[in-house]
PDB file of C-alpha atoms in Angstrom:
ATOM      1  CA  MET A   1      58.633  72.768 -12.035  1.00 44.00           C
ATOM      2  CA  LYS A   2      56.477  70.209 -14.305  1.00 43.00           C
ATOM      3  CA  LYS A   3      53.929  71.993 -16.850  1.00 41.00           C
ATOM      4  CA  THR A   4      50.394  70.312 -16.810  1.00 42.00           C
ATOM      5  CA  ILE A   5      47.047  70.385 -18.083  1.00 39.00           C
ATOM      6  CA  ILE A   6      44.902  70.450 -14.866  1.00 41.00           C
ATOM      7  CA  SER A   7      47.279  72.147 -12.880  1.00 41.00           C
ATOM      8  CA  LEU A   8      47.131  70.280 -13.332  1.00 41.00           C
ATOM      9  CA  SER A   9      49.491  68.301 -12.976  1.00 42.00           C
ATOM     10  CA  ILE A  10      46.385  68.349 -14.285  1.00 39.00           C
ATOM     11  CA  ILE A  11      48.425  64.811 -15.408  1.00 36.00           C
ATOM     12  CA  ALA A  12      46.093  61.052 -15.722  1.00 36.00           C
ATOM     13  CA  LEU A  13      45.190  58.294 -14.353  1.00 35.00           C
ATOM     14  CA  LEU A  14      43.791  54.540 -12.832  1.00 31.00           C
ATOM     15  CA  ALA A  15      42.866  51.031 -12.145  1.00 31.00           C
ATOM     16  CA  GLY A  16      39.448  49.076 -11.121  1.00 33.00           C
ATOM     17  CA  CYS A  17      37.078  46.202 -11.145  1.00 33.00           C
ATOM     18  CA  GLY A  18      33.207  45.872 -13.017  1.00 34.00           C
ATOM     19  CA  GLY A  19      30.277  46.315 -12.585  1.00 37.00           C
ATOM     20  CA  GLY A  20      26.514  45.203 -14.201  1.00 37.00           C
ATOM     21  CA  GLY A  21      22.775  46.232 -14.398  1.00 37.00           C
ATOM     22  CA  SER A  22      19.196  44.150 -14.753  1.00 38.00           C
ATOM     23  CA  SER A  23      16.515  45.647 -16.037  1.00 39.00           C
ATOM     24  CA  THR A  24      13.771  47.257 -13.873  1.00 40.00           C
ATOM     25  CA  PRO A  25      10.664  47.053 -13.308  1.00 43.00           C
ATOM     26  CA  ASP A  26       7.665  50.291 -14.176  1.00 45.00           C
ATOM     27  CA  ASN A  27       8.398  53.426 -13.779  1.00 48.00           C
ATOM     28  CA  LYS A  28      12.172  53.235 -12.556  1.00 49.00           C
ATOM     29  CA  LYS A  29      15.297  53.624 -14.839  1.00 53.00           C
ATOM     30  CA  PRO A  30      16.976  50.880 -15.588  1.00 54.00           C
ATOM     31  CA  VAL A  31      21.235  50.819 -14.823  1.00 54.00           C
ATOM     32  CA  PRO A  32      23.178  50.889 -17.773  1.00 65.00           C
ATOM     33  CA  LYS A  33      26.367  47.744 -17.353  1.00 88.00           C
ATOM     34  CA  VAL A  34      29.157  49.700 -17.124  1.00 96.00           C
ATOM     35  CA  ASP A  35      33.292  47.962 -16.583  1.00 97.00           C
ATOM     36  CA  PHE A  36      34.484  51.019 -14.081  1.00 97.00           C
ATOM     37  CA  PRO A  37      31.877  51.812 -12.038  1.00 97.00           C
ATOM     38  CA  LEU A  38      32.728  55.181  -9.203  1.00 97.00           C
ATOM     39  CA  LYS A  39      30.791  52.871  -6.316  1.00 96.00           C
ATOM     40  CA  GLY A  40      34.306  51.212  -4.934  1.00 96.00           C
ATOM     41  CA  ALA A  41      36.952  52.734  -7.630  1.00 96.00           C
ATOM     42  CA  THR A  42      40.142  53.110  -5.666  1.00 94.00           C
ATOM     43  CA  PHE A  43      43.512  54.232  -6.838  1.00 91.00           C
ATOM     44  CA  ASP A  44      45.879  51.197  -7.060  1.00 91.00           C
ATOM     45  CA  ALA A  45      48.663  51.650  -9.546  1.00 90.00           C
ATOM     46  CA  ALA A  46      49.664  48.027  -8.700  1.00 90.00           C
ATOM     47  CA  LYS A  47      46.175  46.908 -11.198  1.00 93.00           C
ATOM     48  CA  LEU A  48      47.211  49.532 -13.605  1.00 94.00           C
ATOM     49  CA  ASN A  49      49.319  49.772 -15.973  1.00 94.00           C
ATOM     50  CA  SER A  50      49.416  52.239 -18.468  1.00 97.00           C
ATOM     51  CA  THR A  51      46.891  55.237 -20.185  1.00 97.00           C
ATOM     52  CA  THR A  52      47.132  57.020 -23.147  1.00 98.00           C
ATOM     53  CA  LEU A  53      45.620  60.731 -23.204  1.00 98.00           C
ATOM     54  CA  SER A  54      44.934  62.261 -25.960  1.00 98.00           C
ATOM     55  CA  ILE A  55      45.663  66.308 -25.848  1.00 97.00           C
ATOM     56  CA  LYS A  56      43.534  68.541 -28.182  1.00 97.00           C
ATOM     57  CA  GLU A  57      44.433  72.236 -28.402  1.00 94.00           C
ATOM     58  CA  TYR A  58      41.765  74.598 -29.930  1.00 94.00           C
ATOM     59  CA  ASN A  59      41.431  78.613 -31.540  1.00 91.00           C
ATOM     60  CA  SER A  60      37.948  78.244 -30.231  1.00 86.00           C
ATOM     61  CA  SER A  61      35.840  77.691 -27.397  1.00 82.00           C
ATOM     62  CA  PHE A  62      33.959  75.989 -29.279  1.00 87.00           C
ATOM     63  CA  MET A  63      36.396  72.719 -30.426  1.00 90.00           C
ATOM     64  CA  GLU A  64      35.286  72.595 -33.610  1.00 89.00           C
ATOM     65  CA  ASP A  65      38.014  70.253 -36.109  1.00 91.00           C
ATOM     66  CA  ASP A  66      38.416  73.481 -38.243  1.00 91.00           C
ATOM     67  CA  ALA A  67      39.499  75.219 -35.126  1.00 92.00           C
ATOM     68  CA  LEU A  68      41.602  72.466 -34.102  1.00 95.00           C
ATOM     69  CA  VAL A  69      45.694  74.049 -34.156  1.00 94.00           C
ATOM     70  CA  GLU A  70      47.247  70.886 -32.313  1.00 95.00           C
ATOM     71  CA  ALA A  71      46.965  67.442 -31.273  1.00 97.00           C
ATOM     72  CA  ASN A  72      49.544  65.459 -28.807  1.00 97.00           C
ATOM     73  CA  TYR A  73      49.609  62.526 -27.103  1.00 98.00           C
ATOM     74  CA  GLU A  74      50.491  60.736 -23.469  1.00 98.00           C
ATOM     75  CA  LYS A  75      51.443  57.940 -22.582  1.00 98.00           C
ATOM     76  CA  SER A  76      51.824  57.305 -18.728  1.00 97.00           C
ATOM     77  CA  THR A  77      53.354  53.772 -16.867  1.00 97.00           C
ATOM     78  CA  TYR A  78      52.907  53.413 -13.223  1.00 95.00           C
ATOM     79  CA  GLN A  79      54.681  51.555 -10.514  1.00 94.00           C
ATOM     80  CA  MET A  80      54.033  51.486  -7.072  1.00 93.00           C
ATOM     81  CA  ILE A  81      57.246  52.353  -4.892  1.00 94.00           C
ATOM     82  CA  GLU A  82      57.434  49.552  -2.286  1.00 91.00           C
ATOM     83  CA  ASP A  83      57.512  51.176   1.565  1.00 89.00           C
ATOM     84  CA  SER A  84      61.703  49.830   1.944  1.00 90.00           C
ATOM     85  CA  ASP A  85      62.582  51.828  -0.692  1.00 93.00           C
ATOM     86  CA  ILE A  86      60.752  55.243   0.388  1.00 94.00           C
ATOM     87  CA  ALA A  87      63.971  56.132   2.172  1.00 92.00           C
ATOM     88  CA  VAL A  88      65.777  56.562  -0.907  1.00 93.00           C
ATOM     89  CA  TYR A  89      64.185  59.491  -2.957  1.00 94.00           C
ATOM     90  CA  ASP A  90      65.125  62.132  -0.847  1.00 94.00           C
ATOM     91  CA  ILE A  91      61.008  64.018  -1.339  1.00 95.00           C
ATOM     92  CA  LEU A  92      59.245  60.977  -0.265  1.00 95.00           C
ATOM     93  CA  ASN A  93      60.650  60.176   2.110  1.00 94.00           C
ATOM     94  CA  LYS A  94      59.902  63.883   3.463  1.00 94.00           C
ATOM     95  CA  LEU A  95      56.778  62.921   2.722  1.00 95.00           C
ATOM     96  CA  ALA A  96      55.794  60.535   4.528  1.00 93.00           C
ATOM     97  CA  ASN A  97      57.611  61.512   7.751  1.00 92.00           C
ATOM     98  CA  GLU A  98      56.190  65.111   8.144  1.00 92.00           C
ATOM     99  CA  GLU A  99      53.347  64.994   6.400  1.00 92.00           C
ATOM    100  CA  GLY A 100      51.372  61.552   6.080  1.00 88.00           C
ATOM    101  CA  ILE A 101      51.661  60.960   2.446  1.00 91.00           C
ATOM    102  CA  ASP A 102      51.388  57.404   1.786  1.00 83.00           C
ATOM    103  CA  SER A 103      51.261  54.751  -1.212  1.00 89.00           C
ATOM    104  CA  PHE A 104      53.912  56.241  -3.156  1.00 95.00           C
ATOM    105  CA  TYR A 105      54.177  55.168  -6.778  1.00 94.00           C
ATOM    106  CA  SER A 106      56.215  56.547  -9.958  1.00 95.00           C
ATOM    107  CA  VAL A 107      54.597  57.579 -13.024  1.00 96.00           C
ATOM    108  CA  ASN A 108      56.827  57.469 -17.037  1.00 97.00           C
ATOM    109  CA  THR A 109      55.057  59.614 -19.365  1.00 97.00           C
ATOM    110  CA  THR A 110      56.911  59.615 -22.793  1.00 98.00           C
ATOM    111  CA  GLU A 111      54.685  62.679 -24.979  1.00 98.00           C
ATOM    112  CA  TYR A 112      54.114  61.091 -28.935  1.00 98.00           C
ATOM    113  CA  GLN A 113      53.144  63.542 -31.994  1.00 97.00           C
ATOM    114  CA  ASP A 114      50.408  60.455 -33.833  1.00 97.00           C
ATOM    115  CA  ALA A 115      48.079  59.134 -32.341  1.00 95.00           C
ATOM    116  CA  GLU A 116      49.628  55.881 -32.896  1.00 96.00           C
ATOM    117  CA  LEU A 117      52.649  56.721 -30.154  1.00 98.00           C
ATOM    118  CA  THR A 118      55.066  56.720 -33.131  1.00 97.00           C
ATOM    119  CA  GLN A 119      57.102  59.990 -32.319  1.00 97.00           C
ATOM    120  CA  PRO A 120      58.085  60.441 -29.143  1.00 98.00           C
ATOM    121  CA  THR A 121      58.645  64.354 -28.676  1.00 97.00           C
ATOM    122  CA  ASP A 122      59.306  64.321 -24.392  1.00 97.00           C
ATOM    123  CA  GLN A 123      60.146  61.952 -21.552  1.00 97.00           C
ATOM    124  CA  ASP A 124      59.110  62.927 -18.300  1.00 95.00           C
ATOM    125  CA  SER A 125      58.784  61.408 -14.900  1.00 96.00           C
ATOM    126  CA  SER A 126      57.433  62.071 -11.322  1.00 95.00           C
ATOM    127  CA  PHE A 127      56.217  60.270  -8.638  1.00 97.00           C
ATOM    128  CA  ALA A 128      52.931  60.369  -6.886  1.00 95.00           C
ATOM    129  CA  GLY A 129      51.600  59.412  -3.391  1.00 94.00           C
ATOM    130  CA  LYS A 130      47.612  59.408  -1.219  1.00 92.00           C
ATOM    131  CA  LEU A 131      47.083  62.053   0.716  1.00 88.00           C
ATOM    132  CA  ALA A 132      46.759  61.829   4.843  1.00 72.00           C
ATOM    133  CA  ASN A 133      42.424  61.067   4.326  1.00 78.00           C
ATOM    134  CA  LYS A 134      42.833  58.814   1.837  1.00 79.00           C
ATOM    135  CA  HIS A 135      40.524  60.560  -1.014  1.00 90.00           C
ATOM    136  CA  PHE A 136      42.838  62.125  -3.088  1.00 93.00           C
ATOM    137  CA  ILE A 137      46.185  61.703  -5.077  1.00 94.00           C
ATOM    138  CA  THR A 138      48.507  64.019  -5.311  1.00 94.00           C
ATOM    139  CA  TYR A 139      52.247  64.601  -8.270  1.00 95.00           C
ATOM    140  CA  ILE A 140      55.266  64.999  -6.337  1.00 96.00           C
ATOM    141  CA  ASP A 141      58.044  66.811  -8.691  1.00 94.00           C
ATOM    142  CA  LYS A 142      60.642  64.031  -7.965  1.00 91.00           C
ATOM    143  CA  ASP A 143      63.829  66.789  -8.583  1.00 90.00           C
ATOM    144  CA  ALA A 144      61.533  69.896  -6.346  1.00 92.00           C
ATOM    145  CA  SER A 145      62.624  70.832  -2.788  1.00 93.00           C
ATOM    146  CA  LYS A 146      59.399  70.119  -0.973  1.00 94.00           C
ATOM    147  CA  ASP A 147      58.686  74.251  -0.159  1.00 94.00           C
ATOM    148  CA  GLN A 148      58.956  74.829  -4.528  1.00 94.00           C
ATOM    149  CA  GLN A 149      56.283  72.034  -5.679  1.00 93.00           C
ATOM    150  CA  LEU A 150      52.539  71.856  -5.407  1.00 95.00           C
ATOM    151  CA  TRP A 151      52.588  69.052  -3.669  1.00 95.00           C
ATOM    152  CA  ALA A 152      49.730  69.752  -1.367  1.00 94.00           C
ATOM    153  CA  LEU A 153      47.249  70.273  -3.765  1.00 95.00           C
ATOM    154  CA  PRO A 154      46.160  66.649  -5.257  1.00 94.00           C
ATOM    155  CA  ASP A 155      44.929  66.028  -8.479  1.00 93.00           C
ATOM    156  CA  PHE A 156      41.928  64.202  -8.825  1.00 92.00           C
ATOM    157  CA  VAL A 157      39.869  61.666  -5.902  1.00 93.00           C
ATOM    158  CA  ALA A 158      41.495  58.392  -5.510  1.00 93.00           C
ATOM    159  CA  ASN A 159      38.228  56.755  -3.591  1.00 94.00           C
ATOM    160  CA  GLY A 160      34.911  56.684  -5.640  1.00 95.00           C
ATOM    161  CA  ASP A 161      32.710  55.639  -2.791  1.00 95.00           C
ATOM    162  CA  PHE A 162      33.414  58.811  -1.156  1.00 91.00           C
ATOM    163  CA  ALA A 163      33.193  61.011  -4.612  1.00 91.00           C
ATOM    164  CA  LEU A 164      29.478  59.397  -4.984  1.00 93.00           C
ATOM    165  CA  SER A 165      28.663  60.371  -1.104  1.00 90.00           C
ATOM    166  CA  GLN A 166      29.560  64.256  -1.928  1.00 87.00           C
ATOM    167  CA  LEU A 167      27.544  64.475  -5.198  1.00 87.00           C
ATOM    168  CA  GLY A 168      25.448  67.984  -4.723  1.00 82.00           C
ATOM    169  CA  LYS A 169      27.145  69.027  -1.609  1.00 76.00           C
ATOM    170  CA  TYR A 170      30.810  69.666  -1.237  1.00 75.00           C
ATOM    171  CA  GLN A 171      33.734  71.475  -2.180  1.00 81.00           C
ATOM    172  CA  ALA A 172      36.894  70.372  -0.804  1.00 87.00           C
ATOM    173  CA  THR A 173      39.939  73.392  -0.539  1.00 92.00           C
ATOM    174  CA  PHE A 174      43.184  72.384  -0.137  1.00 94.00           C
ATOM    175  CA  VAL A 175      46.195  74.890   0.416  1.00 95.00           C
ATOM    176  CA  SER A 176      50.104  74.919  -1.651  1.00 95.00           C
ATOM    177  CA  GLU A 177      52.807  77.516  -0.457  1.00 95.00           C
ATOM    178  CA  LEU A 178      55.271  77.691  -2.466  1.00 96.00           C
ATOM    179  CA  SER A 179      58.957  80.350  -1.693  1.00 94.00           C
ATOM    180  CA  GLY A 180      62.608  79.997  -2.688  1.00 93.00           C
ATOM    181  CA  LEU A 181      60.777  79.690  -6.280  1.00 95.00           C
ATOM    182  CA  SER A 182      63.422  82.056  -9.472  1.00 94.00           C
ATOM    183  CA  THR A 183      61.689  83.716 -11.789  1.00 94.00           C
ATOM    184  CA  GLU A 184      62.259  81.300 -14.357  1.00 94.00           C
ATOM    185  CA  ASP A 185      59.975  79.197 -11.703  1.00 94.00           C
ATOM    186  CA  ILE A 186      57.975  82.424 -10.913  1.00 94.00           C
ATOM    187  CA  HIS A 187      57.310  82.488 -15.341  1.00 93.00           C
ATOM    188  CA  TYR A 188      56.926  78.945 -15.395  1.00 93.00           C
ATOM    189  CA  LEU A 189      53.588  78.840 -12.747  1.00 93.00           C
ATOM    190  CA  LEU A 190      52.091  81.879 -14.262  1.00 92.00           C
ATOM    191  CA  GLU A 191      51.991  80.559 -17.351  1.00 90.00           C
ATOM    192  CA  ASP A 192      50.378  76.995 -16.634  1.00 88.00           C
ATOM    193  CA  ASN A 193      47.562  79.160 -15.083  1.00 88.00           C
ATOM    194  CA  GLY A 194      47.061  81.211 -18.108  1.00 84.00           C
ATOM    195  CA  VAL A 195      47.749  84.769 -16.539  1.00 85.00           C
ATOM    196  CA  GLU A 196      51.676  85.203 -17.016  1.00 78.00           C
ATOM    197  CA  GLU A 197      50.855  88.126 -19.994  1.00 77.00           C
ATOM    198  CA  THR A 198      49.053  90.596 -17.080  1.00 79.00           C
ATOM    199  CA  HIS A 199      51.736  89.621 -14.623  1.00 85.00           C
ATOM    200  CA  ASP A 200      54.819  89.421 -17.229  1.00 86.00           C
ATOM    201  CA  ASP A 201      57.292  92.337 -15.496  1.00 91.00           C
ATOM    202  CA  ILE A 202      57.251  90.780 -11.678  1.00 94.00           C
ATOM    203  CA  THR A 203      60.661  89.223 -10.585  1.00 93.00           C
ATOM    204  CA  ARG A 204      60.392  87.948  -7.481  1.00 93.00           C
ATOM    205  CA  CYS A 205      58.100  86.766  -4.748  1.00 95.00           C
ATOM    206  CA  ASP A 206      58.275  86.322  -1.479  1.00 93.00           C
ATOM    207  CA  GLU A 207      55.649  83.432  -1.077  1.00 94.00           C
ATOM    208  CA  ILE A 208      53.131  82.723  -3.751  1.00 96.00           C
ATOM    209  CA  THR A 209      50.190  80.788  -2.413  1.00 96.00           C
ATOM    210  CA  VAL A 210      48.175  78.555  -4.302  1.00 96.00           C
ATOM    211  CA  THR A 211      44.103  77.571  -3.489  1.00 96.00           C
ATOM    212  CA  ARG A 212      42.933  74.826  -5.455  1.00 95.00           C
ATOM    213  CA  THR A 213      39.520  73.886  -4.638  1.00 94.00           C
ATOM    214  CA  PHE A 214      37.021  70.969  -5.744  1.00 93.00           C
ATOM    215  CA  ASP A 215      33.515  71.703  -6.459  1.00 92.00           C
ATOM    216  CA  PHE A 216      31.589  69.181  -5.811  1.00 92.00           C
ATOM    217  CA  SER A 217      28.393  71.441  -6.143  1.00 91.00           C
ATOM    218  CA  ARG A 218      27.517  71.116  -9.485  1.00 91.00           C
ATOM    219  CA  ALA A 219      28.320  67.494  -9.988  1.00 93.00           C
ATOM    220  CA  SER A 220      26.865  64.783 -12.229  1.00 95.00           C
ATOM    221  CA  THR A 221      27.511  60.774 -13.043  1.00 96.00           C
ATOM    222  CA  GLU A 222      27.886  60.041 -16.729  1.00 96.00           C
ATOM    223  CA  VAL A 223      28.884  56.844 -18.433  1.00 97.00           C
ATOM    224  CA  ILE A 224      31.757  57.255 -21.502  1.00 97.00           C
ATOM    225  CA  THR A 225      33.148  54.875 -23.337  1.00 97.00           C
ATOM    226  CA  VAL A 226      37.029  54.048 -23.694  1.00 97.00           C
ATOM    227  CA  ASN A 227      37.735  50.984 -26.450  1.00 93.00           C
ATOM    228  CA  SER A 228      33.970  49.825 -26.099  1.00 95.00           C
ATOM    229  CA  LYS A 229      34.336  49.760 -22.204  1.00 97.00           C
ATOM    230  CA  LYS A 230      32.350  51.871 -20.110  1.00 97.00           C
ATOM    231  CA  ILE A 231      33.392  54.079 -17.875  1.00 98.00           C
ATOM    232  CA  GLU A 232      31.052  55.748 -15.211  1.00 98.00           C
ATOM    233  CA  ALA A 233      32.461  59.058 -14.298  1.00 97.00           C
ATOM    234  CA  MET A 234      31.669  62.258 -12.360  1.00 96.00           C
ATOM    235  CA  LYS A 235      31.491  65.419 -13.431  1.00 96.00           C
ATOM    236  CA  PHE A 236      32.987  68.596 -11.189  1.00 95.00           C
ATOM    237  CA  TYR A 237      35.532  72.166 -11.326  1.00 94.00           C
ATOM    238  CA  ILE A 238      38.337  72.242 -10.514  1.00 95.00           C
ATOM    239  CA  ARG A 239      39.316  76.296  -9.336  1.00 93.00           C
ATOM    240  CA  ASP A 240      42.860  77.354  -8.683  1.00 95.00           C
ATOM    241  CA  GLU A 241      43.903  80.800  -6.706  1.00 95.00           C
ATOM    242  CA  ILE A 242      46.670  82.641  -6.938  1.00 95.00           C
ATOM    243  CA  ALA A 243      48.066  85.509  -4.840  1.00 96.00           C
ATOM    244  CA  GLY A 244      50.887  86.544  -3.540  1.00 94.00           C
ATOM    245  CA  GLN A 245      53.482  89.799  -2.677  1.00 93.00           C
ATOM    246  CA  CYS A 246      55.934  90.349  -5.578  1.00 94.00           C
ATOM    247  CA  TYR A 247      58.708  92.408  -7.093  1.00 95.00           C
ATOM    248  CA  GLY A 248      59.062  94.362 -10.183  1.00 93.00           C
ATOM    249  CA  GLU A 249      62.848  95.264 -11.029  1.00 87.00           C
ATOM    250  CA  THR A 250      63.216  96.998  -7.219  1.00 85.00           C
ATOM    251  CA  ASP A 251      61.870  96.789  -3.942  1.00 82.00           C
ATOM    252  CA  ARG A 252      59.862  99.745  -4.481  1.00 83.00           C
ATOM    253  CA  ASP A 253      57.665  97.811  -8.069  1.00 89.00           C
ATOM    254  CA  LEU A 254      55.273  96.101  -5.485  1.00 93.00           C
ATOM    255  CA  ILE A 255      53.031  94.058  -7.353  1.00 93.00           C
ATOM    256  CA  SER A 256      50.190  92.099  -5.785  1.00 92.00           C
ATOM    257  CA  LEU A 257      49.315  88.928  -7.134  1.00 93.00           C
ATOM    258  CA  MET A 258      46.232  88.003  -6.913  1.00 93.00           C
ATOM    259  CA  ALA A 259      43.931  86.168 -10.014  1.00 92.00           C
ATOM    260  CA  LEU A 260      42.293  83.278 -10.676  1.00 92.00           C
ATOM    261  CA  ARG A 261      43.292  80.073 -13.003  1.00 90.00           C
ATOM    262  CA  ASN A 262      42.726  81.582 -16.857  1.00 86.00           C
ATOM    263  CA  ASN A 263      40.989  84.333 -14.957  1.00 84.00           C
ATOM    264  CA  ASP A 264      37.978  81.995 -14.732  1.00 85.00           C
ATOM    265  CA  PRO A 265      35.278  81.916 -11.841  1.00 86.00           C
ATOM    266  CA  VAL A 266      34.287  78.292 -12.627  1.00 86.00           C
ATOM    267  CA  GLY A 267      37.362  76.299 -12.832  1.00 89.00           C
ATOM    268  CA  LEU A 268      38.365  73.038 -15.408  1.00 93.00           C
ATOM    269  CA  GLU A 269      35.683  70.768 -15.597  1.00 95.00           C
ATOM    270  CA  VAL A 270      36.608  66.935 -15.608  1.00 96.00           C
ATOM    271  CA  TRP A 271      35.670  63.699 -15.600  1.00 97.00           C
ATOM    272  CA  VAL A 272      37.122  61.583 -12.870  1.00 97.00           C
ATOM    273  CA  ASN A 273      36.792  57.617 -12.604  1.00 97.00           C
ATOM    274  CA  PRO A 274      38.866  57.015  -9.330  1.00 95.00           C
ATOM    275  CA  ALA A 275      40.171  53.195 -10.607  1.00 96.00           C
ATOM    276  CA  LEU A 276      41.365  55.449 -14.148  1.00 96.00           C
ATOM    277  CA  GLY A 277      41.743  58.939 -13.394  1.00 95.00           C
ATOM    278  CA  ILE A 278      41.229  61.560 -15.964  1.00 94.00           C
ATOM    279  CA  VAL A 279      38.763  60.519 -17.905  1.00 97.00           C
ATOM    280  CA  LYS A 280      37.962  63.981 -19.631  1.00 98.00           C
ATOM    281  CA  GLY A 281      38.768  67.964 -18.726  1.00 97.00           C
ATOM    282  CA  ILE A 282      38.589  70.340 -20.603  1.00 95.00           C
ATOM    283  CA  GLU A 283      39.789  73.930 -20.077  1.00 93.00           C
ATOM    284  CA  LYS A 284      38.973  77.536 -21.554  1.00 86.00           C
ATOM    285  CA  ASN A 285      41.131  80.587 -21.228  1.00 76.00           C
ATOM    286  CA  ASP A 286      39.979  83.979 -19.736  1.00 63.00           C
ATOM    287  CA  SER A 287      40.074  85.020 -23.710  1.00 61.00           C
ATOM    288  CA  LYS A 288      36.903  82.139 -24.387  1.00 61.00           C
ATOM    289  CA  LYS A 289      39.684  82.176 -27.597  1.00 74.00           C
ATOM    290  CA  LYS A 290      41.211  79.338 -26.748  1.00 82.00           C
ATOM    291  CA  ALA A 291      39.710  75.808 -25.490  1.00 91.00           C
ATOM    292  CA  TYR A 292      42.058  72.487 -24.491  1.00 93.00           C
ATOM    293  CA  LEU A 293      40.560  69.165 -24.916  1.00 96.00           C
ATOM    294  CA  VAL A 294      41.702  66.161 -22.854  1.00 97.00           C
ATOM    295  CA  GLU A 295      40.805  62.537 -22.995  1.00 98.00           C
ATOM    296  CA  LEU A 296      41.624  59.009 -22.108  1.00 98.00           C
ATOM    297  CA  ILE A 297      41.429  57.213 -25.458  1.00 98.00           C
ATOM    298  CA  ASP A 298      43.743  53.910 -24.225  1.00 98.00           C
ATOM    299  CA  PHE A 299      44.310  51.759 -21.089  1.00 97.00           C
ATOM    300  CA  SER A 300      45.799  48.498 -19.802  1.00 96.00           C
ATOM    301  CA  MET A 301      45.610  46.823 -16.963  1.00 94.00           C
ATOM    302  CA  ASN A 302      47.797  43.696 -15.459  1.00 90.00           C
ATOM    303  CA  GLN A 303      47.020  41.032 -14.897  1.00 75.00           C
TER     304      GLN A 303
END
């Protein structure tokens, strides 16, 4: 199972076109000119060539320079998968036929030690697709079965008009039920969600249910500049809750698993533009003594 920042598979994305603003009379606020507006923004892997994320870990929730522990960088490239090729991949074929996911694409990600992207440390590849309602993008582990991955939990909003229409009033909840996980996969999932230390005695689970909530009830919009390009992003929160009936060394060692990601009832703070995916994300652990900052620092578009 792939470890992600915001689930995240929170890994990152996607493509759009320019917008404009003009002076406005009297008491109306001027609309700033943006290169990637939310209105009309949609995910299109055919337009997006690459994105580069900076991922910083701090030993303080204040994310000051003297608290920086580690920084690395991830560059991802995207490619559409033609309909005729879907049948080649067993997991994509199942999701297309049984779950109605479509518009598949592949993601190849390389992790680097340096911002110049000259010192690679790891590589990974995955799939992604648009959920049946067309409003969300989900990541897909190409090496795991359907019952052993979080395909049912989307990673970001794929439609800017939909997102704008839900400002301040909407919560979208998705549920994924995992079964047949190995002990290693269970602990990987728990570690990724910041709850492994409190459940390190678990050896197996009949089933683990992960519930993800996209909370737009306190959402707002903000313009973020990346390489001189102004990107209008929606700020909102993502919460994950994990539950399951699990066991220790024997079947008599019953362990009831119920936890929030990082024991945080607020959730991950994210800024998203469907054209480019995650523009910014902040994650804090349960003790508030550590934080992660994810930022889009570069991207390129296909001509």
